[in-house]
Tab-separated table of C-alpha atoms in Angstrom:
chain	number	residue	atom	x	y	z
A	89	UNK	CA	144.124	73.416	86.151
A	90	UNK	CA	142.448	76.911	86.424
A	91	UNK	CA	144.737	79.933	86.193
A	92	UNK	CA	143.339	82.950	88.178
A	93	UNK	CA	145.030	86.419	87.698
A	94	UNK	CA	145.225	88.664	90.614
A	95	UNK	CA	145.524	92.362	90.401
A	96	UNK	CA	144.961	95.508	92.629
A	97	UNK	CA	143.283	98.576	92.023
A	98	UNK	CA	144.834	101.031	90.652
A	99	UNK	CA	145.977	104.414	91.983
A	100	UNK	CA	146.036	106.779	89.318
A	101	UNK	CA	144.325	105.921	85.968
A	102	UNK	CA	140.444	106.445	85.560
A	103	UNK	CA	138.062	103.995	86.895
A	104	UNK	CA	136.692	102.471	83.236
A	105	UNK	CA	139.891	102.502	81.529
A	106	UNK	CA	140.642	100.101	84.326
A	107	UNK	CA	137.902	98.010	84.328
A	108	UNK	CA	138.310	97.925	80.057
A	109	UNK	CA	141.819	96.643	80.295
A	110	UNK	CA	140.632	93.812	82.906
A	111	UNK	CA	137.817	92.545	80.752
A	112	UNK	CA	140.282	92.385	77.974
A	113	UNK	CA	142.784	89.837	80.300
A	114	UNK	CA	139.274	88.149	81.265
A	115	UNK	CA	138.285	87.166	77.411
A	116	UNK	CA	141.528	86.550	77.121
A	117	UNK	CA	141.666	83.999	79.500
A	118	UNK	CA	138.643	82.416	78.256
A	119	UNK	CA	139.819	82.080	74.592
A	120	UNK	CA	143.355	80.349	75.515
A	121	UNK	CA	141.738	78.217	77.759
A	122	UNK	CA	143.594	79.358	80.986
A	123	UNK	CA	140.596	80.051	82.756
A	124	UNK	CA	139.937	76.038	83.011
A	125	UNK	CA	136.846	75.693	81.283
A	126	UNK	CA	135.402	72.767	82.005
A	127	UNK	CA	136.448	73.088	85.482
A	128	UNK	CA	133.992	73.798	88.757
A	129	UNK	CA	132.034	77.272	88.262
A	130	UNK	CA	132.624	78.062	91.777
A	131	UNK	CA	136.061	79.667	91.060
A	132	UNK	CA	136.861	83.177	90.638
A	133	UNK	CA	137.470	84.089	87.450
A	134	UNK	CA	139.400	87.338	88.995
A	135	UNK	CA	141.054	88.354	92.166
A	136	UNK	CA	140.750	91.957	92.919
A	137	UNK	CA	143.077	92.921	95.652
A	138	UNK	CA	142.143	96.181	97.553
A	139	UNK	CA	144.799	98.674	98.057
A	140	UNK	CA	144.937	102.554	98.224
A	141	UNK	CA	143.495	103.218	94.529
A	142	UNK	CA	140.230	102.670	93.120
A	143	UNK	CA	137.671	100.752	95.589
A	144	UNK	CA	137.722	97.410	95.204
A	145	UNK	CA	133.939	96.648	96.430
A	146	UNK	CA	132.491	99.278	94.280
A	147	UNK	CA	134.282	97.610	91.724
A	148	UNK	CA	133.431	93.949	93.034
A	149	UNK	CA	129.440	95.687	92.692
A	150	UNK	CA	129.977	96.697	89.131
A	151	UNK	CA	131.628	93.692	87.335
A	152	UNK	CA	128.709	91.280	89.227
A	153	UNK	CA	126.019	93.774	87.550
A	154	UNK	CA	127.348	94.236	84.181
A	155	UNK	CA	128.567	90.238	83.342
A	156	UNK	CA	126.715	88.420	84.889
A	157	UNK	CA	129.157	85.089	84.550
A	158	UNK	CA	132.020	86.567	85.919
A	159	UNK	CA	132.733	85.463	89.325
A	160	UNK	CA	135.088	88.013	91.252
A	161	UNK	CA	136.923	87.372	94.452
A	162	UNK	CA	137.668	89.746	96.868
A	163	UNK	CA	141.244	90.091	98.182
A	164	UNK	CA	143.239	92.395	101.121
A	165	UNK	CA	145.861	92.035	103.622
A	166	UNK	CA	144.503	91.626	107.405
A	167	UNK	CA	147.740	94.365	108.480
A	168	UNK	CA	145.481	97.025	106.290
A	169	UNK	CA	142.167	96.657	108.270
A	170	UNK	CA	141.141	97.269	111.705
A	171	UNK	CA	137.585	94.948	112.943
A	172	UNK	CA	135.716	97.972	112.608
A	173	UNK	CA	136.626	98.263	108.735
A	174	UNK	CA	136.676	94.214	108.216
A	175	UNK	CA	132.920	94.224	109.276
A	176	UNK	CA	132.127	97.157	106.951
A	177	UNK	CA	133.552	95.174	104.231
A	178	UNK	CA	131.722	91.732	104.789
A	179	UNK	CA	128.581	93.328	105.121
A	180	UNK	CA	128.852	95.244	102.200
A	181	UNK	CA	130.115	92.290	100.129
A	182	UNK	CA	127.323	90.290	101.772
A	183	UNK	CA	124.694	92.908	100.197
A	184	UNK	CA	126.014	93.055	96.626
A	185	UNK	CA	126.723	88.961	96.473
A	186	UNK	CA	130.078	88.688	96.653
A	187	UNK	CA	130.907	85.395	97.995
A	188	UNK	CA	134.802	84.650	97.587
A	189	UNK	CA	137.332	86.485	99.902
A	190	UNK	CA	141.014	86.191	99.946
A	191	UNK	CA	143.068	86.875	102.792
A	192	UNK	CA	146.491	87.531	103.191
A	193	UNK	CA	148.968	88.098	106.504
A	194	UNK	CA	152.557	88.381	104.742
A	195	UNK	CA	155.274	86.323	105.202
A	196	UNK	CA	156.195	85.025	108.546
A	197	UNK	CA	159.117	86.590	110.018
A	198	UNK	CA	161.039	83.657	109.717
A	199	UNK	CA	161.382	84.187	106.240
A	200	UNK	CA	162.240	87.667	106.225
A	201	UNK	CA	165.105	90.162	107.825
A	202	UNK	CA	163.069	90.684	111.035
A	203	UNK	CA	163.194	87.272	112.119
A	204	UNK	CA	162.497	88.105	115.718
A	205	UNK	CA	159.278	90.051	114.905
A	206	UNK	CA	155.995	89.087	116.320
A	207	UNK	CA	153.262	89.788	113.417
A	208	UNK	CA	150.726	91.605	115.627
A	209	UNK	CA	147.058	92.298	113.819
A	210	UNK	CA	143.993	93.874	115.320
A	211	UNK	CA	142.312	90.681	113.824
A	212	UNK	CA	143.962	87.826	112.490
A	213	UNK	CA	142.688	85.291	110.471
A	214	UNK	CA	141.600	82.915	112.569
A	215	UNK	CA	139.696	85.809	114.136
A	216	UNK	CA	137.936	86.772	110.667
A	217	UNK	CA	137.198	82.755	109.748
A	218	UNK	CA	135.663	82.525	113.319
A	219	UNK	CA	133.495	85.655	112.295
A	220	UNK	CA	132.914	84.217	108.813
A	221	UNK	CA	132.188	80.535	110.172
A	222	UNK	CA	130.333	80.917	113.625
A	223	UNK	CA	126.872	82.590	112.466
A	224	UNK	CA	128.068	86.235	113.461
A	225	UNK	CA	127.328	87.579	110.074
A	226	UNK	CA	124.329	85.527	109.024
A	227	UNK	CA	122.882	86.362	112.552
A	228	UNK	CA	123.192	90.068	111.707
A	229	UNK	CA	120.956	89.877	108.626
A	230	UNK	CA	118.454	87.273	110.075
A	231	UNK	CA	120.003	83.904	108.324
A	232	UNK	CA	120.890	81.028	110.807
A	233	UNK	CA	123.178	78.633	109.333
A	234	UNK	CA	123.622	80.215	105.955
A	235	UNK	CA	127.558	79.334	105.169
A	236	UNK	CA	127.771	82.292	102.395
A	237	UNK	CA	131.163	83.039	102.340
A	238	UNK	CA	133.831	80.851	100.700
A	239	UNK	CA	137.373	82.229	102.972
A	240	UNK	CA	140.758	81.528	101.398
A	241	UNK	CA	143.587	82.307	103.312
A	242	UNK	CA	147.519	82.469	101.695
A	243	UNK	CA	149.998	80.638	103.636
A	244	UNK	CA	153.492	79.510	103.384
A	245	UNK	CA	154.647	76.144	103.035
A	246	UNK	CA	158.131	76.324	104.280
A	247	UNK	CA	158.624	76.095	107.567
A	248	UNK	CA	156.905	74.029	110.378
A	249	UNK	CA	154.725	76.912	111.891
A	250	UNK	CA	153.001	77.310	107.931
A	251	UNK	CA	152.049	73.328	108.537
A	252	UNK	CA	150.594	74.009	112.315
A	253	UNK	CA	148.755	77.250	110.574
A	254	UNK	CA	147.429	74.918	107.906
A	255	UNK	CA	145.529	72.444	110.282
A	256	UNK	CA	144.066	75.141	112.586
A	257	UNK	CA	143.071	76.988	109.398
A	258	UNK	CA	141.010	73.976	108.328
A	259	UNK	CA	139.871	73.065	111.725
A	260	UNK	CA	138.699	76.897	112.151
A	261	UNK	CA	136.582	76.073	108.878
A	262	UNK	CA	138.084	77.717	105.517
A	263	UNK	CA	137.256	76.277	102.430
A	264	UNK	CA	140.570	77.607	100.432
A	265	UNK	CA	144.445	77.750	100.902
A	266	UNK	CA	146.270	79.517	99.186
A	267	UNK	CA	150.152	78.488	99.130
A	268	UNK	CA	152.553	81.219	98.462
A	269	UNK	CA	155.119	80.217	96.181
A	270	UNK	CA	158.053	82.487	95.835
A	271	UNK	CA	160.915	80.245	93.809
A	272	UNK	CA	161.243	77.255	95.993
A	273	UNK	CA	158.692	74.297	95.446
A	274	UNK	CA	156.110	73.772	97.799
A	275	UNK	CA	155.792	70.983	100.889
A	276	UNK	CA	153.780	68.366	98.601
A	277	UNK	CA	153.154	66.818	102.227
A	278	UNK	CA	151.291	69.546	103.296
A	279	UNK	CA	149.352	70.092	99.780
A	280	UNK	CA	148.396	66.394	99.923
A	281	UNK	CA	147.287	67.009	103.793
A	282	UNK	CA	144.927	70.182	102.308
A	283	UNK	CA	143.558	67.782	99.704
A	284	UNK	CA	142.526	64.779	102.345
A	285	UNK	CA	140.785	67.476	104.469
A	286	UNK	CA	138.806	68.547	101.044
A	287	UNK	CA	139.503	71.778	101.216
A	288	UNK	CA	140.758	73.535	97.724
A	289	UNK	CA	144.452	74.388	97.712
A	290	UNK	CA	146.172	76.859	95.041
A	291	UNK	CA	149.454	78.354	94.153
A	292	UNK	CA	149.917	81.878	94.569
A	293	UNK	CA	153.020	83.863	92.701
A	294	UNK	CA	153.478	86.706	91.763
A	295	UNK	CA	154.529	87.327	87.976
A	296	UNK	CA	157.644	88.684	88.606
A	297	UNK	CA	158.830	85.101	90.050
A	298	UNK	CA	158.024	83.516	86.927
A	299	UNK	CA	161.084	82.922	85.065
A	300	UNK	CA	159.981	81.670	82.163
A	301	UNK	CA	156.983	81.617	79.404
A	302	UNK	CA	153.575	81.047	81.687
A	303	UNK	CA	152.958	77.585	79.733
A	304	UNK	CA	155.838	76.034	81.086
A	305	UNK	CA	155.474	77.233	84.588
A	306	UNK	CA	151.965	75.884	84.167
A	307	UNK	CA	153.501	72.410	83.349
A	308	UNK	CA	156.112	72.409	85.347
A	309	UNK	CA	153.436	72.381	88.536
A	310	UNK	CA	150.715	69.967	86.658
A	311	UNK	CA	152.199	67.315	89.099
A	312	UNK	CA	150.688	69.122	91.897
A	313	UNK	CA	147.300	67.887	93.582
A	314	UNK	CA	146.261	71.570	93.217
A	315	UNK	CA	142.906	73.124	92.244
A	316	UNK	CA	145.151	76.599	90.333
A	317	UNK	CA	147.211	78.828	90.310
A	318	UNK	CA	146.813	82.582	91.020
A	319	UNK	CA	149.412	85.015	89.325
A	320	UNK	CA	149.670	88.244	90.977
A	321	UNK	CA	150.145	90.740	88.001
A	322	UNK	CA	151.293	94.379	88.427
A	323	UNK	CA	149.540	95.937	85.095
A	324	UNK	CA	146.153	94.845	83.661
A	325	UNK	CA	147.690	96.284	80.110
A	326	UNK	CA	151.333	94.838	80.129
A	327	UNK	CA	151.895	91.605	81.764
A	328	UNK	CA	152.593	87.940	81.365
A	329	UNK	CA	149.211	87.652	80.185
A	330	UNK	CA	149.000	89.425	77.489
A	331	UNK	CA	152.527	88.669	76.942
A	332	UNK	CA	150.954	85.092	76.662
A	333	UNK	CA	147.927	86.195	74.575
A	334	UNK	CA	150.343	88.395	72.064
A	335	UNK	CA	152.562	85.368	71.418
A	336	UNK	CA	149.991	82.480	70.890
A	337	UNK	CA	147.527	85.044	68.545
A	338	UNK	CA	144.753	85.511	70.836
């Protein structure tokens, strides 16, 4: 099982002590043997999630010239971005070869204190996987039928609309889901429904959620017909990662 950390740029501290830090959690990874090796190359090795700090394609750009086996995944929530600004983005990532994008909507209202809220979004992400799927963005640079983008979306896996999302995700064409797991176990139905369609399905958590030593999450969810996990982690200098990497000597 791969473990993929997740992290967003950061507001305030300098660009390369940044990027310094992350390639520390990276080797890290890749020493302990969280970062699956062994397992398919295709994976990210990071997520970088774009939020008001430091860009996150210029920094997409820089890790993809400077190691050149470090995969990075490209991550932001569809309430942030308006088409005009999605567009931008996939043609930018297009150019520097950035093929993995992770997309997120929140949790449905259901699940929170606005449960009579209607999640409204200039696009949504059936609208971006039809833009990613249908040609639109191979016909603007000339390529018919050129797939290039791999599109993970983050779901629930709760309540009965996350199941009707799931199968019109997969119909729509993604190649990832991406199960948000926030303390209570996931539908294994559903997972196992992801897996017959052969389309990859992770866990996503964030690190806070974790309430105990990473290993035994990790084991706790080996039972799982999933491809990873992805840890959302708040610092790329203190977290459960290094946490992990301090205790076992790495």
């Amino acid at each position: 099982m791969r473990i993929i950390p997740q992290i967003e740029t950061p507001a305030s501290e300098s660009y390369a002590s940044f990027e310094e830090s992350l390639i520390k959690i990276i080797n890290g990874m890749k020493k302990s043997g969280l970062s699956g090796l062994g397992r398919p190359e295709g994976l990210p090795s990071v997520v970088l999630e774009q939020n008001f700090g430091i860009n996150t394609l210029i920094l997409c750009k820089d890790l993809k010239d400077r190691y050149e086996n470090l995969n990075t995944a490209y991550a932001f929530n569809m309430r942030d971005k308006n088409r005009i600004s999605i567009v931008s983005d996939l043609m930018t990532l297009k150019r520097i070869g950035v093929k993995d994008i992770i997309v997120s909507e929140g949790l449905h209202p259901l699940k929170t204190m606005f449960k009579s809220a209607k999640p409204v979004y200039d696009i949504d992400v059936f609208g971006l996987a039809l833009i990613l799927k249908r040609d639109f963005m191979n016909s603007l640079h000339g390529v018919d039928g050129l797939d290039f983008f791999n599109l993970g979306v983050v779901i629930g896996a709760s309540a009965l609309a996350d199941g009707l999302k799931a199968k019109k995700l997969i119909k729509t064409g993604v190649d990832r889901l991406i199960v948000s797991y926030a303390g209570e176990n996931p539908d294994v139905n559903m997972i196992n429904y992801i897996k017959s369609e052969n389309k990859e399905v992770f866990l996503y958590i964030r690190e806070s959620d974790i309430k105990y030593p990473l290993d035994d999450f990790i084991k706790s969810n080996e039972d799982l017909n999933i491809d990873g996990i992805i840890v959302k982690v708040v610092s790329e200098k203190s977290n459960i990662f290094t946490q992990y990497f301090e205790k076992n000597g790495i």
